[in-house]
Amino acid sequence: MIKLDQFLKFMGVTSTGGQAKLMIIDGAVKVNGTVETRRGRKLVLGDKVTVEGKTFEVNLE
């Protein structure tokens, strides 16, 4: 598992946790097609995160 804000940093969508937090709070992030405003949302293998029209699949191998 990985938290949503950590995932955004890991994927290079944001460079800091603060930026990730603001994006999430502003409703700019979707998880599996639904807007997610909880930065601590735990992602599991196969979840799809969409930001700015780009979709990333959780695959932490």
Backbone as JSON, one array per atom type, in Angstrom:
{
  "sequence": "MIKLDQFLKFMGVTSTGGQAKLMIIDGAVKVNGTVETRRGRKLVLGDKVTVEGKTFEVNLE",
  "N": [[0.83, -1.19, 0.0], [0.31, 2.31, -0.58], [0.19, 5.75, 0.22], [-1.97, 8.26, -1.19], [-0.87, 10.9, -1.56], [1.86, 10.35, -1.37], [2.17, 8.66, -3.53], [1.73, 10.39, -5.7], [4.02, 11.99, -5.53], [6.0, 10.01, -5.87], [5.5, 9.21, -8.5], [6.27, 11.43, -9.84], [4.51, 13.46, -10.38], [4.19, 15.61, -8.71], [6.6, 17.65, -7.0], [6.83, 18.02, -4.33], [5.42, 17.16, -1.11], [3.64, 19.05, -0.2], [2.67, 20.28, -2.52], [1.32, 18.1, -3.62], [-0.64, 17.71, -1.67], [-2.17, 20.09, -1.97], [-3.15, 19.79, -4.59], [-4.77, 17.54, -4.27], [-6.64, 18.38, -2.3], [-7.85, 20.43, -3.75], [-9.4, 19.0, -5.48], [-8.38, 17.97, -7.82], [-7.57, 15.44, -8.37], [-8.3, 12.13, -9.26], [-9.36, 8.93, -8.18], [-9.73, 5.83, -9.42], [-11.68, 6.89, -11.11], [-13.22, 8.56, -9.5], [-13.44, 11.64, -7.8], [-11.02, 12.35, -5.4], [-10.42, 13.53, -2.2], [-8.96, 13.02, 0.01], [-5.82, 13.02, 1.22], [-4.46, 11.02, 2.49], [-5.49, 8.7, 1.53], [-5.38, 5.28, 1.06], [-3.78, 3.5, -1.4], [-4.14, 0.64, -3.47], [-2.77, -2.19, -5.22], [-3.41, -1.97, -8.63], [-5.22, 0.15, -8.53], [-6.31, 3.13, -10.17], [-5.03, 6.28, -10.82], [-5.86, 9.5, -11.7], [-4.66, 12.48, -13.0], [-4.64, 15.72, -14.2], [-5.49, 14.83, -16.75], [-3.88, 12.64, -17.22], [-3.38, 9.21, -16.6], [-2.37, 7.03, -14.07], [-1.39, 3.81, -13.12], [-1.46, 1.93, -10.16], [1.27, 0.13, -9.49], [3.49, -1.31, -7.9], [5.98, -2.63, -8.33]],
  "CA": [[0.0, 0.0, 0.0], [0.97, 3.61, -0.58], [-0.78, 6.83, 0.35], [-2.16, 9.01, -2.42], [0.09, 11.99, -1.72], [3.17, 9.74, -1.61], [2.15, 8.12, -4.89], [1.91, 11.5, -6.63], [5.44, 12.33, -5.49], [6.74, 8.88, -6.43], [5.31, 9.19, -9.95], [6.81, 12.65, -10.41], [3.45, 14.41, -10.69], [4.56, 16.78, -7.92], [7.94, 17.5, -6.43], [6.76, 18.08, -2.86], [4.19, 16.69, -0.49], [2.74, 20.19, -0.11], [2.0, 20.41, -3.82], [0.39, 16.98, -3.74], [-1.76, 18.0, -0.77], [-3.02, 21.12, -2.57], [-3.84, 19.2, -5.75], [-5.79, 16.62, -3.76], [-7.67, 19.19, -1.65], [-8.54, 21.19, -4.79], [-10.24, 18.11, -6.28], [-7.75, 17.75, -9.13], [-7.09, 14.05, -8.45], [-9.33, 11.09, -9.23], [-8.92, 7.56, -7.95], [-10.7, 4.93, -10.04], [-12.75, 7.66, -11.72], [-13.94, 9.37, -8.52], [-12.61, 12.68, -7.18], [-10.55, 11.97, -4.06], [-9.9, 14.7, -1.48], [-8.21, 12.57, 1.19], [-4.44, 12.77, 0.8], [-4.01, 9.79, 3.11], [-6.18, 7.55, 0.93], [-4.44, 4.19, 0.79], [-3.95, 2.9, -2.71], [-3.75, -0.77, -3.56], [-2.38, -2.64, -6.55], [-4.48, -1.92, -9.63], [-5.93, 1.42, -8.5], [-5.94, 4.06, -11.22], [-5.02, 7.66, -10.35], [-5.88, 10.41, -12.83], [-4.29, 13.87, -12.68], [-4.41, 16.53, -15.4], [-5.72, 14.04, -17.95], [-2.98, 11.49, -17.29], [-3.75, 8.15, -15.67], [-1.27, 6.19, -13.59], [-1.88, 2.63, -12.42], [-0.61, 1.55, -9.03], [1.99, -1.1, -9.78], [4.68, -1.0, -7.13], [6.98, -3.7, -8.43]],
  "C": [[0.87, 1.25, 0.0], [-0.12, 4.67, -0.47], [-0.81, 7.66, -0.93], [-1.13, 10.12, -2.6], [1.5, 11.46, -1.99], [3.27, 9.21, -3.04], [2.37, 9.23, -5.92], [3.36, 11.96, -6.68], [6.28, 11.26, -6.18], [6.68, 8.86, -7.96], [5.82, 10.46, -10.63], [5.76, 13.67, -10.82], [3.7, 15.72, -9.95], [5.95, 16.55, -7.37], [7.94, 17.54, -4.91], [5.43, 17.54, -2.36], [3.16, 17.81, -0.38], [1.98, 20.42, -1.4], [0.96, 19.31, -4.0], [-0.85, 17.24, -2.89], [-2.72, 19.01, -1.39], [-3.8, 20.59, -3.77], [-5.0, 18.33, -5.3], [-6.95, 17.42, -3.16], [-8.5, 19.97, -2.68], [-9.42, 20.32, -5.68], [-9.69, 17.81, -7.65], [-7.3, 16.32, -9.35], [-8.28, 13.1, -8.36], [-8.68, 9.75, -8.96], [-10.05, 6.66, -8.46], [-11.92, 5.69, -10.54], [-13.54, 8.57, -10.79], [-12.99, 10.39, -7.9], [-12.29, 12.26, -5.74], [-9.92, 13.18, -3.38], [-9.15, 14.31, -0.21], [-6.79, 12.23, 0.76], [-3.9, 11.48, 1.38], [-4.7, 8.55, 2.58], [-5.15, 6.48, 0.58], [-4.78, 3.54, -0.54], [-3.48, 1.45, -2.68], [-3.43, -1.09, -5.02], [-3.58, -2.61, -7.49], [-5.3, -0.65, -9.61], [-5.42, 2.31, -9.62], [-6.11, 5.49, -10.71], [-4.91, 8.57, -11.58], [-5.63, 11.84, -12.36], [-4.01, 14.58, -14.0], [-4.52, 15.71, -16.69], [-4.81, 12.85, -18.14], [-3.38, 10.48, -16.23], [-2.55, 7.29, -15.36], [-1.89, 5.01, -12.85], [-0.9, 2.27, -11.31], [-0.05, 0.17, -9.33], [3.36, -0.94, -9.15], [5.72, -2.12, -7.16], [8.32, -3.11, -8.74]]
}
